[in-house]
Coordinates of C-alpha atoms and ligand atoms in Angstrom, one line a residue:
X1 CA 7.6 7.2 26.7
X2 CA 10.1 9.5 28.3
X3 CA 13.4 6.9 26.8
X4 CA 11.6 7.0 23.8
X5 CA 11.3 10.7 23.6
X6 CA 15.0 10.6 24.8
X7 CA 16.3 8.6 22.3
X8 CA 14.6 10.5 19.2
X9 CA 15.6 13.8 20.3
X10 CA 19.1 12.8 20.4
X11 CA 19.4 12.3 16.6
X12 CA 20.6 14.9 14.7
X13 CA 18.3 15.9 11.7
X14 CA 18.5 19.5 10.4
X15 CA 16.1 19.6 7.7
X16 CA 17.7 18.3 4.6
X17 CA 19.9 15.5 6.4
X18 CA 17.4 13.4 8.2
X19 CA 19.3 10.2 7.7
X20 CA 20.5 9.8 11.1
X21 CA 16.8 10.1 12.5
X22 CA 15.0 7.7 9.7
X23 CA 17.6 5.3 10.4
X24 CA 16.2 5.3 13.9
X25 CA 12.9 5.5 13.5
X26 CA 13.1 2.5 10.9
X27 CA 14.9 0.3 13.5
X28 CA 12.1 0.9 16.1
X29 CA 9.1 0.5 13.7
X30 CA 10.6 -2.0 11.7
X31 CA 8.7 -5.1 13.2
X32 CA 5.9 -3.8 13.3
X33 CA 4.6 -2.6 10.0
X34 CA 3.8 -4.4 6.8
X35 CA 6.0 -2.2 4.3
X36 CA 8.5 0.2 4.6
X37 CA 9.8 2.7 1.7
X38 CA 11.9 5.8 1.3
X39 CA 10.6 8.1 -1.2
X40 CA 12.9 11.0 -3.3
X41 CA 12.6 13.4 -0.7
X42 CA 13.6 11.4 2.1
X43 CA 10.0 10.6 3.6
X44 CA 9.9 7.5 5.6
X45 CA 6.5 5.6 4.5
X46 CA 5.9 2.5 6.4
X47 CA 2.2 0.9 6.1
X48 CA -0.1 -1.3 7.8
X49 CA -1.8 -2.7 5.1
X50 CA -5.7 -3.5 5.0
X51 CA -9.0 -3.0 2.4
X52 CA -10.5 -0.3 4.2
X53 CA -9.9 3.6 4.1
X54 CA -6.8 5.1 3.6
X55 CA -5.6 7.0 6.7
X56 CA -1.9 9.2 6.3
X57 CA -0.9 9.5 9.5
X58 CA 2.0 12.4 9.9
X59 CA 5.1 13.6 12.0
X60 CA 8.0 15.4 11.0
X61 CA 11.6 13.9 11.6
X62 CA 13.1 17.3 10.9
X63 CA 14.4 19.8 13.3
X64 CA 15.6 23.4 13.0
X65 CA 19.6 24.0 13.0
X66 CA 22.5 26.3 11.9
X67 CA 24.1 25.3 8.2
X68 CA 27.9 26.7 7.6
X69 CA 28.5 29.2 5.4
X70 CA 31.7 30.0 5.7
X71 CA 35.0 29.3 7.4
X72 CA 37.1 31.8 8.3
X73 CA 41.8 31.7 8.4
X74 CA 41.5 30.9 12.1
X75 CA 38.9 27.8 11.9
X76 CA 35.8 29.6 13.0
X77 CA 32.7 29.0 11.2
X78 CA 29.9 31.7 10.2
X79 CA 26.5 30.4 9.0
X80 CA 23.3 30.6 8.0
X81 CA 19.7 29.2 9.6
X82 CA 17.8 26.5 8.8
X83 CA 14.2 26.7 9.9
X84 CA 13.0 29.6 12.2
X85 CA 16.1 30.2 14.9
X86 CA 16.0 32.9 17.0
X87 CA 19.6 34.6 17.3
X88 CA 19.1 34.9 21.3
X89 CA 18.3 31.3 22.2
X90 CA 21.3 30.7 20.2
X91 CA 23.8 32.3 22.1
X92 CA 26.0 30.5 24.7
X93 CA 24.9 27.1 22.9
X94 CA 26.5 23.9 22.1
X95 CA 25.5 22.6 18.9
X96 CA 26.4 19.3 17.2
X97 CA 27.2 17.9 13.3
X98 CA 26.6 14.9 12.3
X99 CA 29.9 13.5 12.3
X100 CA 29.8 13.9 16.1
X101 CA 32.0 17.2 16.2
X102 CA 30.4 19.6 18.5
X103 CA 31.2 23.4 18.7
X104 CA 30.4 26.7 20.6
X105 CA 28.0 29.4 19.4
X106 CA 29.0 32.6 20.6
X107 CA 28.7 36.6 19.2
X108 CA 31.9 39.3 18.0
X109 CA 33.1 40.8 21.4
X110 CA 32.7 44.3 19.8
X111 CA 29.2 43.8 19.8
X112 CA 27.8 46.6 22.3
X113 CA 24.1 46.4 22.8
X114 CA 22.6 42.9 22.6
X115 CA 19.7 44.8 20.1
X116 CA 22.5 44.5 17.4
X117 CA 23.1 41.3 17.5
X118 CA 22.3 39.6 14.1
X119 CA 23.3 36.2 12.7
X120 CA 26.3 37.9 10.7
X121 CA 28.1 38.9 14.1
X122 CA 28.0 35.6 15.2
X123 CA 30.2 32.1 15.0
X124 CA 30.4 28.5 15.4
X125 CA 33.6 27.7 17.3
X126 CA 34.8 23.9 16.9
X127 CA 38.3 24.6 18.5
X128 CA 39.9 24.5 15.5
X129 CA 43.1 26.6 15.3
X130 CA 43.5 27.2 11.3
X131 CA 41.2 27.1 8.0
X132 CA 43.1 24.0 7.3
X133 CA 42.3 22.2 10.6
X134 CA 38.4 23.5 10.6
X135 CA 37.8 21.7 7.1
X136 CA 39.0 18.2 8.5
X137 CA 35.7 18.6 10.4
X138 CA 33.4 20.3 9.0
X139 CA 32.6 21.6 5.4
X140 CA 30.9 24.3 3.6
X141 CA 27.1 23.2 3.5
X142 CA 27.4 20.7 6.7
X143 CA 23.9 21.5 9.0
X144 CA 24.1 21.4 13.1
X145 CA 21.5 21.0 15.5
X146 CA 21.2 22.2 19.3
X147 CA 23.8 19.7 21.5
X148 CA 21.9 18.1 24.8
X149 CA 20.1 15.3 25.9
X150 CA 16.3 15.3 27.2
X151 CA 16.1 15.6 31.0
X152 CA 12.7 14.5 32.8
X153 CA 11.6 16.9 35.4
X154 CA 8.5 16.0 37.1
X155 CA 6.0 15.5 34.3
X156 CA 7.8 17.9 32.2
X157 CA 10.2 16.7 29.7
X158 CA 12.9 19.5 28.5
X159 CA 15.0 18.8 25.5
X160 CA 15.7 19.9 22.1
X161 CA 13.8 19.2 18.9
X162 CA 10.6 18.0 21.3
X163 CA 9.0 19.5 17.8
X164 CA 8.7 17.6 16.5
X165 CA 10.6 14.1 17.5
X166 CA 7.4 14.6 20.5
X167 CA 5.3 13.7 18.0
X168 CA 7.6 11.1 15.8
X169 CA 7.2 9.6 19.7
X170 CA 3.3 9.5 19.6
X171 CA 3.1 8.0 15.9
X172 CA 6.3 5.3 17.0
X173 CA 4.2 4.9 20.2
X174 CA 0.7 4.7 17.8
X175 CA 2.5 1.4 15.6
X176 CA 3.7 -0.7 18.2
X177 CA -0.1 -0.5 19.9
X178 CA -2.6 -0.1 17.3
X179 CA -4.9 -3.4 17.4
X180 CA -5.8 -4.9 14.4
X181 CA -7.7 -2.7 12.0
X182 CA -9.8 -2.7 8.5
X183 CA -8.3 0.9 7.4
X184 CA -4.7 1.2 5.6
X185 CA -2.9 3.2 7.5
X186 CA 0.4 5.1 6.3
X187 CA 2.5 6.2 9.0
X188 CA 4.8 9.0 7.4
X189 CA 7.5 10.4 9.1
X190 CA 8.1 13.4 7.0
X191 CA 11.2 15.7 5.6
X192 CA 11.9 19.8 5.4
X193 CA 8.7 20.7 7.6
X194 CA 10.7 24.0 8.8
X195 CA 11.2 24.9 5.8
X196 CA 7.6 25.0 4.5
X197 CA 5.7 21.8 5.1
X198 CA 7.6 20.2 2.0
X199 CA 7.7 16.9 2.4
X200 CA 4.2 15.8 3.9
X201 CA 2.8 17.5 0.0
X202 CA 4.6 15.4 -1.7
X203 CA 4.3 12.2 0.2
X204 CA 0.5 12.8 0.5
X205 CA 0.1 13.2 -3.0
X206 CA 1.8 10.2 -3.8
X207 CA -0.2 8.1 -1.0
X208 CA -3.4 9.9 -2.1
X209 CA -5.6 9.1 1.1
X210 CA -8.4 9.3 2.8
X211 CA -7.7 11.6 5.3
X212 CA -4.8 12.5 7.3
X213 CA -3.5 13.5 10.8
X214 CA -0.8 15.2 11.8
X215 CA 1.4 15.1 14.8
X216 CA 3.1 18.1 15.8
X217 CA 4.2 20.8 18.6
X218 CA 2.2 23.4 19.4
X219 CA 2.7 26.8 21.1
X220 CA 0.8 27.9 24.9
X221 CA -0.5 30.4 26.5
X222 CA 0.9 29.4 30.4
X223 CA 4.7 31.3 30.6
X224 CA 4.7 34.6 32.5
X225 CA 3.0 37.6 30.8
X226 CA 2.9 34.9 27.7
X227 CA 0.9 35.9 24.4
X228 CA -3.2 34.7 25.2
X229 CA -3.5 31.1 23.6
X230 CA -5.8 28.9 24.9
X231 CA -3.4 25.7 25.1
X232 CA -1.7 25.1 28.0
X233 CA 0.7 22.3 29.4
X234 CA -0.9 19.5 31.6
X235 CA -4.5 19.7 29.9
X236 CA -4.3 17.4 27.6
X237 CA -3.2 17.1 24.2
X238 CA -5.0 19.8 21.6
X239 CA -7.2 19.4 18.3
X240 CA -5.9 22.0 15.9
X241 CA -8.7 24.3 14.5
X242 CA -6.6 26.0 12.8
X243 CA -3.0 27.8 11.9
X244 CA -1.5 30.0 9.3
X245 CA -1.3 27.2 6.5
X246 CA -4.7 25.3 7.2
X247 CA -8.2 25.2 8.4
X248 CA -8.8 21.8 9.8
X249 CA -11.7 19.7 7.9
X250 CA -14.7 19.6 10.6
X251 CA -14.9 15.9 9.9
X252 CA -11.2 15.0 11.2
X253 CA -11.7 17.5 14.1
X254 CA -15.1 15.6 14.8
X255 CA -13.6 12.3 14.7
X256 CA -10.8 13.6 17.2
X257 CA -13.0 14.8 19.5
X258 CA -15.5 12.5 19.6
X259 CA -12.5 9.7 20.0
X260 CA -10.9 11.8 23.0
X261 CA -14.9 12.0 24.3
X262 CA -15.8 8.5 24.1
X263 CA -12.6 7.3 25.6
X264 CA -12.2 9.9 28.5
X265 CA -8.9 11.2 27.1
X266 CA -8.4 15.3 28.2
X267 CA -8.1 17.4 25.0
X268 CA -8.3 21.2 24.4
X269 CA -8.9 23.7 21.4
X270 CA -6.2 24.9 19.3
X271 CA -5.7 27.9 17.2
X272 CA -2.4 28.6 16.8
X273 CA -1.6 32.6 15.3
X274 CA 2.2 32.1 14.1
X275 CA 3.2 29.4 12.1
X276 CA 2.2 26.0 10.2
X277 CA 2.2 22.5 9.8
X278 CA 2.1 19.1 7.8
X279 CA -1.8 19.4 6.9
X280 CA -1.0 23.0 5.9
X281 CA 0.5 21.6 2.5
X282 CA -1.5 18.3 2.8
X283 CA -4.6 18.9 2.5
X284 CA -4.4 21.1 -0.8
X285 CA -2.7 18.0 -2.6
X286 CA -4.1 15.7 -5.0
X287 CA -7.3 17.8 -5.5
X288 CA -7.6 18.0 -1.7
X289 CA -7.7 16.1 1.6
X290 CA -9.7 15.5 4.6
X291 CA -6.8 17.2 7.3
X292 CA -6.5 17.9 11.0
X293 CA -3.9 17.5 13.4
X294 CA -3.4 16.7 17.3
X295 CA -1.0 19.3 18.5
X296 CA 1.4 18.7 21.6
X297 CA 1.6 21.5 23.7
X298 CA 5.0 23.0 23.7
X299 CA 6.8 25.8 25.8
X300 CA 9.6 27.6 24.4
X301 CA 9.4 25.8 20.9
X302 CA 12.4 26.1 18.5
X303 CA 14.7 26.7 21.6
X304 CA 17.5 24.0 22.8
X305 CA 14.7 24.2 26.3
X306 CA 11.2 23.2 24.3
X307 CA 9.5 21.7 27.0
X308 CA 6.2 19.9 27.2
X309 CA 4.1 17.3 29.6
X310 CA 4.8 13.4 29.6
X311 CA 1.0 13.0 30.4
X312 CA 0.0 15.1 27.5
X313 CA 2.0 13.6 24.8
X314 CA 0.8 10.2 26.1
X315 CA -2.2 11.3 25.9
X316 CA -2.1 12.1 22.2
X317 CA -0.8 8.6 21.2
X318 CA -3.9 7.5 22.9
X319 CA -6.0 9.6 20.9
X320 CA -3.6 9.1 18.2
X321 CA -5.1 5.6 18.1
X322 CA -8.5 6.0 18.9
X323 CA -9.5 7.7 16.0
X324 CA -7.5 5.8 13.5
X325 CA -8.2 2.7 14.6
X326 CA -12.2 3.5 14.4
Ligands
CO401 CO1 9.0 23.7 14.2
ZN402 ZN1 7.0 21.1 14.2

């Protein structure tokens, strides 16, 4: 799982340019699916076909990153964010375009107390010694994400963009495994989650199932002096009640937790206070469906350090398929 994990994170895919990470995921799940398709947004729909009920099956491919907004005589770049960034974790960062060129954040040395620091003060530094020279690289518009690769330590895994390429993992992880079943099952790997759950809407009202599960991080309560949240690393992956864009439907948080019961697998609770996910714009489309989500617990998430448990994302493919193979 953990070269898995390694290879997805590695992709760049700043909400909006996912190609990079759909190519990838299409080459690994390729074999092993009936029908693959692209749709407008980007969404990567690939299907094991069958007679039975129609499961949509969700993960974002999109992370968080920094987009240019403008580049200034001597080659350094100001920008914008894309997705929820916090200006602190981004300091001191490497972060990478897609063409490969890789640059330095860093903050305005007149800056005196770090509580002044805002987006505006700070730059993206690619080397570059003129205007001219910058634009070779990089243009106006061009998205970067967090630089790094994923590092295993014990049976934590560190890396960037572990939200939500953890959980493009588990459903990656979920097709190569999952025996032969009578439900249709659309895997969708989904486009511009961080920037409000767009894509899994639209490929869920196009798809029109059953029911659907999502795949995604999920904050914890187990960091020193950390907000109380019930979900913690190393216990298992968690059943979403609920978060700011959905209540779960108590029949897809039954089915979850009777297929983590019945099969022995750990699982925990989740209500999660900030933020939202796929079933958040799913399960108000197409005049409404069945949604809940297993969430991976995360530390630290939308930080180039997100850091979660090998065992527990393992965990959640196993569940993962369990439930949707019932
Ligand atoms: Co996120
Ligand atoms: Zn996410």
């Amino acid at each position: 799982m953990f070269d898995l994990i390694k290879k997805l994170t590695g992709a760049v895919g700043v909400s909006g340019n996912e190609e990079e990470i759909r190519e990838l995921i299409i080459q690994e799940i390729k074999d092993y699916v009936d029908e693959i398709r692209v749709d407008a947004l980007g969404n990567l729909i690939a299907v094991k076909k069958s007679k039975g009920k129609k499961i949509m099956v969700a993960a974002h491919m999109d992370e968080i990153g920094l987009m240019v907004t403008h580049i200034d005589e001597k080659g350094f770049l100001r920008f914008s964010t894309v997705g929820g960034i916090s200006r602190f974790d981004s300091i001191g960062q490497r972060v990478r375009f897609k063409n490969g060129t890789v640059g330095a954040v860093y903050y305005e040395d007149k800056l005196e107390d770090m509580k002044d620091l805002r987006f505006s003060k700070m730059y993206i530094d690619i080397g570059a010694s003129n205007r001219e020279e910058a634009e070779k690289s990089v243009k106006i518009g061009d998205t970067a994400c967090f630089a790094g690769e994923a590092v295993k330590q014990g049976d934590m895994v560190i890396s960037k963009a572990l939200d939500d390429r953890s959980g493009c993992a588990v459903v990656v992880k979920a097709i190569k495994d999952l025996p032969q079943t009578d439900n249709e099952i659309y895997f969708v790997f989904t486009v511009q989650e961080e920037l409000g759950l767009r894509g899994a809407g639209t490929a869920a009202y196009s798809i029109k199932p059953d029911m659907a599960i999502a795949v995604d991080v999920t904050m914890t309560g187990d960091t020193p002096e950390s907000h109380a949240m019930e979900v913690k690393c190393g216990r298992g992956p968690a059943i979403k009640i609920k978060d700011r864009s959905v209540i779960c439907h108590p029949q897809v948080r039954k089915l979850l937790e009777e297929a983590a019961e019945k099969n022995g697998i750990p699982y925990q609770l989740e209500i999660l206070e900030a933020g939202g996910s796929d079933p958040g714009s799913i399960h108000i489309t197409a005049g409404g469906i069945p949604s809940g989500a297993i969430s991976i617990p995360c530390r630290y998430v939308h930080s180039p350090v997100e850091t979660a448990s090998l065992k527990d994302i393992e965990n959640a493919a196993r569940l993962l398929i369990e439930a949707i193979k019932a």
